[in-house]
Amino acid sequence: MNLSLTQIKTQFQELGIKSTIPRVVIYQSLAKAMHHPSAEEIHLSIQKKYPGVSLATVYKTLDMLVQKSLASKVVTDEDKVRYDSKMEPHIHLYCEKTQKIMDYDDQELAELIAGHFTKKGITNFKINRIQVNIKGESKTIKNK
Amino acid sequence: MNLSLTQIKTQFQELGIKSTIPRVVIYQSLAKAMHHPSAEEIHLSIQKKYPGVSLATVYKTLDMLVQKSLASKVVTDEDKVRYDSKMEPHIHLYCEKTQKIMDYDDQELAELIAGHFTKKGITNFKINRIQVNIKGESKTIKNK
DNA sequence: TTAAAATTGATAAATATTATCTATTTATTG
DNA sequence: CAATAAATAGATAATATTTATCAATTTTAA
Ligand SMILES: [Mn+2]
Ligand SMILES: [Mn+2]
Ligand SMILES: [Zn+2]
Ligand SMILES: [Zn+2]
């Protein structure tokens, strides 16, 4: 999602988030990224245009965005958290060869699962969110 | 799962794993644990009976068990990997209040999802494993 | 413009995990 | 059972990621 600086400032204001250059730039970079970047990767991505922004600020801003529900954490087998600005429920495909994460939307499956738990809930547990993660291998088309 | 030392030794032999006291004890502790322990927790749990075993050995052994498919990693929002010796596919319930992980078996749901992807596969992706994680709150019965 | 409050960046500290390396242990052979 | 080669363990250093600290700067509102 390519968001303009003014779009982001407006969004921040609505949520009571104080607008600062680091915050806006970090959120813009995350929103544009399609690859579920880590804090380090976001820090690198803004280095050229905004060399002053520190890694600590990137971490603090990402935490804040998660708190405000503008982003979510994506954990993987690597010892490193990645972030996602796509907040609509969706499935993650983890490629075990490349470690890449792809988004996958499947409304039909979402409804299938939701329906299942509507009928047959879980005893003594209040469901807030159901995440489906699929591990496997992405087939690159251009081979052979 | 409560496994005896001889049971474990036999299992190791079958898989070509060299039997050592640390390895057997670490695997036994993991297999007995119901709470998806971290390396640190496993290290603590064996301290009394086997004070010599180092944390490095716990990490190395857990990696080996994952490699040999006797255990799997469980990642969470905490910056710490947890381990699971239950290798049959199952669902994890994450309590957002207590950070506890519970196992939940739902054969019906597993078949529902499997059936869905049999009919309607994912383009350019080979599915190896489907994990369903449910986040929410465990309702303790004894309140009120 | 001023001032209070929040945020930043520099840096130190904390955590979790991995690497290194020698001593010990294991499994195998005679 | 003793000897041996190979693998593993434990001690500890190093690495990687994330969090905490705190003075200086910036933001927002008055
Ligand atoms: Mn996900
Ligand atoms: Mn870490
Ligand atoms: Zn995503
Ligand atoms: Zn489990």
PDB file of N, CA, C and O and ligand atoms in Angstrom, chain A residues 74 90 92 94 131-133, ligand 1:
ATOM      1  N   VAL A  74       4.878 -10.504  12.972  1.00  0.00           N
ATOM      2  CA  VAL A  74       4.868 -11.799  12.297  1.00  0.00           C
ATOM      3  C   VAL A  74       6.092 -12.555  12.791  1.00  0.00           C
ATOM      4  O   VAL A  74       7.218 -12.125  12.558  1.00  0.00           O
ATOM      5  N   HIS A  90      -5.554 -12.605   6.968  1.00  0.00           N
ATOM      6  CA  HIS A  90      -5.073 -13.286   5.766  1.00  0.00           C
ATOM      7  C   HIS A  90      -4.095 -14.365   6.161  1.00  0.00           C
ATOM      8  O   HIS A  90      -3.608 -14.407   7.288  1.00  0.00           O
ATOM      9  N   HIS A  92      -0.564 -16.595   5.747  1.00  0.00           N
ATOM     10  CA  HIS A  92       0.837 -16.437   5.364  1.00  0.00           C
ATOM     11  C   HIS A  92       1.394 -17.748   4.828  1.00  0.00           C
ATOM     12  O   HIS A  92       1.264 -18.793   5.459  1.00  0.00           O
ATOM     13  N   TYR A  94       4.767 -19.575   4.116  1.00  0.00           N
ATOM     14  CA  TYR A  94       6.196 -19.523   4.449  1.00  0.00           C
ATOM     15  C   TYR A  94       6.951 -20.459   3.514  1.00  0.00           C
ATOM     16  O   TYR A  94       6.756 -21.666   3.563  1.00  0.00           O
ATOM     17  N   GLN A 131      -5.306 -17.732  13.175  1.00  0.00           N
ATOM     18  CA  GLN A 131      -4.273 -17.541  12.158  1.00  0.00           C
ATOM     19  C   GLN A 131      -3.954 -18.870  11.498  1.00  0.00           C
ATOM     20  O   GLN A 131      -3.732 -19.868  12.183  1.00  0.00           O
ATOM     21  N   VAL A 132      -3.912 -18.842  10.186  1.00  0.00           N
ATOM     22  CA  VAL A 132      -3.514 -20.031   9.439  1.00  0.00           C
ATOM     23  C   VAL A 132      -2.175 -19.749   8.779  1.00  0.00           C
ATOM     24  O   VAL A 132      -2.024 -18.768   8.043  1.00  0.00           O
ATOM     25  N   ASN A 133      -1.206 -20.572   9.092  1.00  0.00           N
ATOM     26  CA  ASN A 133       0.111 -20.446   8.481  1.00  0.00           C
ATOM     27  C   ASN A 133       0.400 -21.698   7.676  1.00  0.00           C
ATOM     28  O   ASN A 133       0.219 -22.802   8.162  1.00  0.00           O
TER      29      ASN A 133
HETATM   30 MN    MN E   1       0.245 -14.571  10.060  1.00  0.00          MN
END
